[in-house]
Each structure stands twice: as C-alpha cells, then as structure tokens.
Coordinates of N, CA and C in Angstrom, one line a residue:
X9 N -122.7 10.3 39.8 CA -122.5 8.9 39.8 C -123.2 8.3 38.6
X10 N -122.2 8.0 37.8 CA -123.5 6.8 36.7 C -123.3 5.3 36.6
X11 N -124.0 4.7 36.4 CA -124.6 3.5 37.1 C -124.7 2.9 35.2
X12 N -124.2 2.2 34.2 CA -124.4 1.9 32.8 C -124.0 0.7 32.5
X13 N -125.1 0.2 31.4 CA -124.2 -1.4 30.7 C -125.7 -1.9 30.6
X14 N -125.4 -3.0 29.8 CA -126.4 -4.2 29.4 C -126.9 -5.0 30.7
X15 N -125.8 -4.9 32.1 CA -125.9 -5.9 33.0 C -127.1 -5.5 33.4
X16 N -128.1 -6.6 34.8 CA -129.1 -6.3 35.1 C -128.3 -5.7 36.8
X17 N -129.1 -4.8 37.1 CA -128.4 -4.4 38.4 C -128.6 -2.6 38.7
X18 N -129.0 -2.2 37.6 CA -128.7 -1.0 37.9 C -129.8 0.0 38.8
X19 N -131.3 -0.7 38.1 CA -132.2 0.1 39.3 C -132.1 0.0 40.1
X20 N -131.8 -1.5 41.0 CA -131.8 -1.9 42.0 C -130.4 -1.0 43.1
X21 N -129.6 -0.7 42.0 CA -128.6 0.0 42.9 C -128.9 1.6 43.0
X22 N -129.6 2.1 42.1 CA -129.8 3.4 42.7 C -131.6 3.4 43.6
X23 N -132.2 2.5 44.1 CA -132.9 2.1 44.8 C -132.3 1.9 46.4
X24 N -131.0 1.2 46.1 CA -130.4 0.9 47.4 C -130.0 2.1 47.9
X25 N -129.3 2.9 46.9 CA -128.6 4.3 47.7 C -129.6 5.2 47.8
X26 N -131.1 5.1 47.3 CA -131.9 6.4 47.8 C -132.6 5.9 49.1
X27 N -132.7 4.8 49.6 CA -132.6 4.3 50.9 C -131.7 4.5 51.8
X28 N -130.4 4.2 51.2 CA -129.4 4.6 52.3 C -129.0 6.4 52.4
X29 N -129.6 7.1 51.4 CA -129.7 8.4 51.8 C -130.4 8.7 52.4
X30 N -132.0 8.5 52.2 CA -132.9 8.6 53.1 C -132.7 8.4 54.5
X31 N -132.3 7.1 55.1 CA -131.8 6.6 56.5 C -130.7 7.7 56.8
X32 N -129.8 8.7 55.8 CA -128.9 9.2 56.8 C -130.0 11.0 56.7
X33 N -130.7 11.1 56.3 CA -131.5 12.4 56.3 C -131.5 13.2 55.6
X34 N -131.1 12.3 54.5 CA -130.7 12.9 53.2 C -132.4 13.2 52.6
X35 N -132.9 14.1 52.1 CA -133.9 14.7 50.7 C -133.6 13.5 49.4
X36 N -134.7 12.7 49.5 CA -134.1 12.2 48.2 C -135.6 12.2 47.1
X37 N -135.0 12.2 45.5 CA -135.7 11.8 44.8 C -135.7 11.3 43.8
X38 N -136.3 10.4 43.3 CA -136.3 9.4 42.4 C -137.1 9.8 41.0
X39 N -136.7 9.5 39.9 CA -137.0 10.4 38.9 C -137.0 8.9 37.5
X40 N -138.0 8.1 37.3 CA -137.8 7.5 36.1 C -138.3 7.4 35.1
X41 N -137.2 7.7 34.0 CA -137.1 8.2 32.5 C -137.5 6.6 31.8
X42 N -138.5 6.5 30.7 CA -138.9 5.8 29.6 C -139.2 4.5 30.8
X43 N -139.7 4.7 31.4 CA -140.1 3.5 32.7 C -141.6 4.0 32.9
X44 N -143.0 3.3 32.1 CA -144.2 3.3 32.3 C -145.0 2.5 33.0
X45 N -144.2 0.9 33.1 CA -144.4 -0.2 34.1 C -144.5 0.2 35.0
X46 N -145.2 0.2 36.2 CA -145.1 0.3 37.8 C -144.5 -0.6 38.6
X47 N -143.6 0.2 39.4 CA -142.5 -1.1 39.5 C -142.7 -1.0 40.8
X48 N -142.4 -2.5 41.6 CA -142.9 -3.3 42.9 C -141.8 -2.4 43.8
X49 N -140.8 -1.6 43.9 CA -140.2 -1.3 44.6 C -140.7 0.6 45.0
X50 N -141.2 0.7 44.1 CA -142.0 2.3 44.1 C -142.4 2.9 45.4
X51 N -143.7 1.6 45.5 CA -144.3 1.8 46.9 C -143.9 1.6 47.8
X52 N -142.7 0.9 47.9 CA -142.1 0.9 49.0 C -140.9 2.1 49.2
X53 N -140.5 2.6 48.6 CA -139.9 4.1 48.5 C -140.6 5.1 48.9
X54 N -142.2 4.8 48.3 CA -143.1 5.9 48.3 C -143.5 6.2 50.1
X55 N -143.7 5.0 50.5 CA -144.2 4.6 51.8 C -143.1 5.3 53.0
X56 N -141.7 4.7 52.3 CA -140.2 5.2 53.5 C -140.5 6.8 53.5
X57 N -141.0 7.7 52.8 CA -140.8 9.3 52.7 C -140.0 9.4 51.4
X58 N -139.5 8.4 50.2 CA -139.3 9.3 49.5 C -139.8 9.4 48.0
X59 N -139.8 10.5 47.4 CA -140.2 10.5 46.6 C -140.2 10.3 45.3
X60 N -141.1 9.8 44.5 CA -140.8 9.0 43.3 C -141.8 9.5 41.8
X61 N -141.1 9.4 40.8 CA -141.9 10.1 39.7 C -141.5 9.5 38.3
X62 N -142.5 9.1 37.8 CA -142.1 8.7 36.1 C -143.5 9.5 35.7
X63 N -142.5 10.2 34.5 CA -143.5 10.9 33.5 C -144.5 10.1 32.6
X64 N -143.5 8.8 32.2 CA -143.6 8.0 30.6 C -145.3 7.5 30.7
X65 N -145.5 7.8 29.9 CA -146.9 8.0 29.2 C -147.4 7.1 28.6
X66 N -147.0 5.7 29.0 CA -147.3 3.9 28.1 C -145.8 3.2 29.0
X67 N -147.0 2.1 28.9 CA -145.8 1.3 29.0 C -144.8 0.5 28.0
X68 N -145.4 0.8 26.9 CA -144.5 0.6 25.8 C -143.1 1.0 25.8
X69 N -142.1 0.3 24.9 CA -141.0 0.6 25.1 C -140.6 1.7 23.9
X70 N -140.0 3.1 23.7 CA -140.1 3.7 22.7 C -139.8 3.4 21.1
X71 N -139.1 2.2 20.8 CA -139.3 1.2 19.8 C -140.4 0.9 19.2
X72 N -141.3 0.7 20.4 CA -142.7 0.0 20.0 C -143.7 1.6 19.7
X73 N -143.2 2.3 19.7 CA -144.5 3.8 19.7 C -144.6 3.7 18.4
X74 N -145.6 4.7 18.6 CA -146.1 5.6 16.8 C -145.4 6.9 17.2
X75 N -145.6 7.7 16.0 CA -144.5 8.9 15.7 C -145.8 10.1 17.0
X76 N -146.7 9.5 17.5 CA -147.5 10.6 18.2 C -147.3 10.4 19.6
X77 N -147.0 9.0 19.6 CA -146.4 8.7 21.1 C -145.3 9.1 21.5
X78 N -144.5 8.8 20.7 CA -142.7 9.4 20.8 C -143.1 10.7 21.0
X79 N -143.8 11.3 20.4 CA -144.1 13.2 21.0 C -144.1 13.1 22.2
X80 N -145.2 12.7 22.3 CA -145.9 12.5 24.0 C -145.2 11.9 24.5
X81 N -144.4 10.8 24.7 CA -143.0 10.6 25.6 C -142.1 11.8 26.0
X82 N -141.5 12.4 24.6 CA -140.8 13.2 24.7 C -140.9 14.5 25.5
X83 N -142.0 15.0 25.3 CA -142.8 16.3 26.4 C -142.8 15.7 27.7
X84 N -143.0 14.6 27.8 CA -142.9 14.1 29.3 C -141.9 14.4 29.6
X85 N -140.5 13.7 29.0 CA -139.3 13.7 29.6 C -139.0 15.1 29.9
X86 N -139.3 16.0 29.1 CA -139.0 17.7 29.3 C -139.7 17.9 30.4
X87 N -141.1 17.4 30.3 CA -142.0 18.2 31.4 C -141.2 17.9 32.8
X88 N -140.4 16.3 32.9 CA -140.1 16.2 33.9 C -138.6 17.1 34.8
X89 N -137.9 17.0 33.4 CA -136.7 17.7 33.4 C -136.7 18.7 33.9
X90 N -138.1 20.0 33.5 CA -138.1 21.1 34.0 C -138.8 20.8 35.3
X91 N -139.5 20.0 35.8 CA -140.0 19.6 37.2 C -139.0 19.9 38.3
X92 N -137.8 18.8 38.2 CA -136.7 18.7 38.5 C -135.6 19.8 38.8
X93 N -135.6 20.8 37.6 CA -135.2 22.2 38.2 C -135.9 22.9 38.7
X94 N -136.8 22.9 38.5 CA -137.9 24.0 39.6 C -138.2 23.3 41.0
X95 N -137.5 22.5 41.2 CA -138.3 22.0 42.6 C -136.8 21.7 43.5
X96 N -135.5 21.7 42.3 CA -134.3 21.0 43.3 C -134.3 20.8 44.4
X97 N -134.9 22.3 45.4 CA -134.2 22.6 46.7 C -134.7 21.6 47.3
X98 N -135.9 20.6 47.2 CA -136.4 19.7 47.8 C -135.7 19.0 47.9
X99 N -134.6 18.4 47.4 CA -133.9 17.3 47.2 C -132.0 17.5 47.5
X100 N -131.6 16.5 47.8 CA -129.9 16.5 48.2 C -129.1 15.5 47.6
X101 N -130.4 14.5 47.2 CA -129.7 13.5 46.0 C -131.0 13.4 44.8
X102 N -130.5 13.6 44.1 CA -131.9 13.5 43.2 C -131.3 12.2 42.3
X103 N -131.7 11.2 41.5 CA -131.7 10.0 41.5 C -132.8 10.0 39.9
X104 N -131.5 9.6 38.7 CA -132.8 9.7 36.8 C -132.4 8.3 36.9
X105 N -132.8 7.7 36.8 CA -133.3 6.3 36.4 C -133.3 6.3 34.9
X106 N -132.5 5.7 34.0 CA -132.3 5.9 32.7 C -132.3 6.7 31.8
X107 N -131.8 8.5 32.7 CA -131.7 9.3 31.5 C -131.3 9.1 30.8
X108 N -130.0 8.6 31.1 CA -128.6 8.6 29.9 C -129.4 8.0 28.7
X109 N -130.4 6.8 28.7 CA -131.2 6.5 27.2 C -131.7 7.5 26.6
X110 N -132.4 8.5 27.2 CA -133.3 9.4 26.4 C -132.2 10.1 25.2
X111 N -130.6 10.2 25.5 CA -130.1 10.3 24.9 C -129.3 9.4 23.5
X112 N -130.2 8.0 23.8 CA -129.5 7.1 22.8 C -130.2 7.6 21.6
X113 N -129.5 6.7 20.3 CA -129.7 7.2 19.4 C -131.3 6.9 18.3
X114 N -132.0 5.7 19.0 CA -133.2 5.0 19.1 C -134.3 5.8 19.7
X115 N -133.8 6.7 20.7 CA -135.0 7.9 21.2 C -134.9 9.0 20.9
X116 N -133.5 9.2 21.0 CA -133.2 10.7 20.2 C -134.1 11.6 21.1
X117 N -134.9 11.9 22.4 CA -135.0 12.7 23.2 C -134.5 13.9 23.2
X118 N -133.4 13.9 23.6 CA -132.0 15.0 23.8 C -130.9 14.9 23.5
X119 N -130.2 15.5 23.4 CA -128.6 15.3 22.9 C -128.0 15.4 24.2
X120 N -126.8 15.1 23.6 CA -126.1 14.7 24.7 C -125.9 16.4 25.9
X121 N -125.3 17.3 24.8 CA -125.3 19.0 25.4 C -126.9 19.3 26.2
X122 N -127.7 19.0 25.6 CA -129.5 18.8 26.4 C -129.0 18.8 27.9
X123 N -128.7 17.4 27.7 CA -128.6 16.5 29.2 C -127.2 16.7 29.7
X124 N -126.2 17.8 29.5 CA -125.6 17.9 30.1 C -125.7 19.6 31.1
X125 N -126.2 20.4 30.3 CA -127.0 21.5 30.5 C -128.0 21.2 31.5
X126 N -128.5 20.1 31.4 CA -129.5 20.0 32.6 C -129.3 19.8 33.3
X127 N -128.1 18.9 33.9 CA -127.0 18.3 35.0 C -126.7 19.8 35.3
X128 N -126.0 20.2 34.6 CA -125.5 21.9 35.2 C -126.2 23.0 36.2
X129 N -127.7 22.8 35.6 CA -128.5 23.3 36.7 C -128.7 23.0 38.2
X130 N -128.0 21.9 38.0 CA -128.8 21.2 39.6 C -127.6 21.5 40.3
X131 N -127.6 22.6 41.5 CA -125.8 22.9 42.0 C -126.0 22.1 43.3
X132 N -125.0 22.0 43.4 CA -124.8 20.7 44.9 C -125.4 20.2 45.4
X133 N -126.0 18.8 44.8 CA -126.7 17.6 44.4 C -125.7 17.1 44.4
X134 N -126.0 15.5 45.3 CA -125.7 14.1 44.6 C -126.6 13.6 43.5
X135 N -125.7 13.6 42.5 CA -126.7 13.2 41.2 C -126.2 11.5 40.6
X136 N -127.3 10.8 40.6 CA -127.2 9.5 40.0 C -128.0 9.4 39.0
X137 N -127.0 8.7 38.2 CA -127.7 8.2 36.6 C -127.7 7.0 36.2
X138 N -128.5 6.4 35.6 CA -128.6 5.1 34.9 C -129.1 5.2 33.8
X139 N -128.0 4.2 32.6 CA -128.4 3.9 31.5 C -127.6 2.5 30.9
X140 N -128.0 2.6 29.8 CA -127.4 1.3 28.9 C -125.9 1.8 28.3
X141 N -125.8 2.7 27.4 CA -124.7 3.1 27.0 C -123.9 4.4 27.3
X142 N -122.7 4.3 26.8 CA -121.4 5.7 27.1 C -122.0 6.8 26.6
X143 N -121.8 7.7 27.1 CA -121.8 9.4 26.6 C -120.5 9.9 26.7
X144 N -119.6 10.3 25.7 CA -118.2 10.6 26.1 C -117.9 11.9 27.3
X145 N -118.9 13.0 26.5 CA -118.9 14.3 27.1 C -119.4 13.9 28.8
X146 N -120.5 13.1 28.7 CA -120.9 13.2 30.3 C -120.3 12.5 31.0
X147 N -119.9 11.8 30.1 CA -118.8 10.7 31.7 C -117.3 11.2 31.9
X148 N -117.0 12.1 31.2 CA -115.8 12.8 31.2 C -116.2 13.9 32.7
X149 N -117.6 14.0 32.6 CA -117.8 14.8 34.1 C -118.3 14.6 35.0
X150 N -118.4 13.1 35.1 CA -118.9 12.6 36.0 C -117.5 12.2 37.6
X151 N -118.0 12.1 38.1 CA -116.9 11.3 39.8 C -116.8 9.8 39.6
X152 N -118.0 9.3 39.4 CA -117.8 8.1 39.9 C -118.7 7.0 38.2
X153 N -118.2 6.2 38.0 CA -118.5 5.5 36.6 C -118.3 3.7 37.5
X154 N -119.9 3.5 37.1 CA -119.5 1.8 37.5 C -120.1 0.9 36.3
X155 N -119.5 0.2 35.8 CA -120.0 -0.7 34.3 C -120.7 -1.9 34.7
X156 N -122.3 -2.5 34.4 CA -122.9 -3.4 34.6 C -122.4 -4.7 33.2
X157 N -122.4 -5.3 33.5 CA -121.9 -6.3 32.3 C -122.7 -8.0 32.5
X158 N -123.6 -7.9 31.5 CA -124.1 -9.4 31.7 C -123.2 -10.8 31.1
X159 N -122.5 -11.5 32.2 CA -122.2 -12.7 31.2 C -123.0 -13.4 30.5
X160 N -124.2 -14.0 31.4 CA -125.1 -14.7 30.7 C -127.0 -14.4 31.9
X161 N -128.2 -14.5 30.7 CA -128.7 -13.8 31.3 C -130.6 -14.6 30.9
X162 N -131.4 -14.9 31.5 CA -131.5 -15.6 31.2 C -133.4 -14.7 30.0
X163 N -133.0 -13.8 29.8 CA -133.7 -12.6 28.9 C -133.2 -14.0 27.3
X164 N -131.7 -14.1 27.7 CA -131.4 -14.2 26.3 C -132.0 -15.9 25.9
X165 N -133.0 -16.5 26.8 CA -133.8 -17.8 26.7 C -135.2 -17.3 26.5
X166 N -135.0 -16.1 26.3 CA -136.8 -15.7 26.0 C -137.8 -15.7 27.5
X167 N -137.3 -15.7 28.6 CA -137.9 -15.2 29.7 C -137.9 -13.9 30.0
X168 N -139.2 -13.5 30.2 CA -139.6 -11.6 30.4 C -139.5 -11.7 31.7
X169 N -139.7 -10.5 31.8 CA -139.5 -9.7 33.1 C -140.6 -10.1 33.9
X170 N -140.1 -10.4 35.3 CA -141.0 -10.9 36.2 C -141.3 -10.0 37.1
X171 N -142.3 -9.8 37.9 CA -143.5 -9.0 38.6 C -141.8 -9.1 40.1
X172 N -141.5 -8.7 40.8 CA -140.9 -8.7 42.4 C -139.3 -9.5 42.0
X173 N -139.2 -9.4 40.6 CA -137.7 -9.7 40.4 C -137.2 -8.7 39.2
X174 N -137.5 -8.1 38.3 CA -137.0 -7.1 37.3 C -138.3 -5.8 37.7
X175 N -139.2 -5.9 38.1 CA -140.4 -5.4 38.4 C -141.1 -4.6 39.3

C-alpha cells in the first residue's frame, strides 16, 4: 500500500490502519524514516502493544544537516532497514513512514532498486508506505496507490506544525 503527495493526511492514515490491525490480532510495526520529532501519537501506539521505531538521529530536516549528519542519518536508515529484515517474523504488517523520501532526490539515501530490494525481502507482509513523491518502478508493484493532494493548507500562511495536530 503506498500512501503519497504534498496533502497532509498520510501519517495519520497509516496510524489508523496499524490500529485497526492491531484490534484484528494482527503483529504490527511501525517504522519512521527522516522523522526525529517525537510525535503525540507514538505513545499511544506504544501503550496499545504496538510497536514503534525511528532511527533519525536530529530532528532536523535532512536539508538543514551538515555533510556529517546526512552520514549519520543515512546509517540510521540502513541500520533500520536491516532491523526490519532480521526481525520480520515479528510482524504481519510492517508500516515505513516516509521511506519513499529516503529515496528523493534531496536525500539521496537509496535508490529506488535499494528500496525495492528491500521490499523484496519482506515475504508475506502487509506493507505500507508513505511519502511525498512517485517512484515509477515501485508503484508499478505496488496493490493499492492512494494520492494526498492539498488544495489549500494553512503551512502555506507560515503556520508550523503544531504539538496534537501535525505532531
């Protein structure tokens, strides 16, 4: 499943469905990529049984790093990646929270073959993704593609993100 676009909506939906998997006895895990903020819905995840993990090593956004941070980001995301395959059996939906960025062209993380190679590993998983933009190759193998699209938003008046509403 990937979950992508500018619109705002997308954590919150793969939040909803690792809840609603959870409730049916589903193994779930939650997995978020270039997310160093601690976000208000975590512990409440953490608290239901399931489990939740960001590597990202600042809360900066990878824009804002030095060339030593982006390292250290970048090992994270790997460190996590390989987490993730060594531990699958734990899980029946595993749930990346903005891989698809690690692949934009601003982080340059992994390439697109990286992160499709690593999807490959994980065999019969419900897998959900979120990101901002298209990957032709991955969405070509994906099931299910849903587009977030902001008409108007109110980021674009210079209000940040708020603590129990983006947070």
């Amino acid at each position: 499943h990937i979950y992508y676009g500018m619109g705002k909506g997308k954590t919150s939906t793969l939040n909803g469905s690792a809840i609603r998997a959870h409730g049916a006895g589903m193994k779930v895990g939650v997995f978020r990529f270039l997310k160093g903020r601690k976000s208000s819905e975590d512990e409440v995840l953490k608290n239901a049984g399931i489990k939740v993990m960001s590597l990202h090593p600042s809360e900066k956004f990878v824009i804002e790093m030095d060339p030593t941070e982006k390292f250290k980001a970048r090992d994270a995301v790997k460190s996590q990646l390989q987490y993730i395959i060594n531990n699958q059996k734990q899980f029946d939906v595993i749930i990346l929270d903005e891989l698809i960025d690690v692949v934009d062209k601003t982080v340059n993380f992994l390439t697109e073959t990286d992160l499709i190679e690593f999807l490959d590993c994980l065999k019969d998983k419900e897998i959900l993704i979120s990101g901002h933009s298209k990957l032709d190759r991955l969405f070509e193998k994906s099931d299910l593609i849903t587009f977030y699209n902001s008409e108007k938003h109110y980021y674009d008046k210079g209000v940040n993100a708020r603590r129990g509403i983006e947070f």
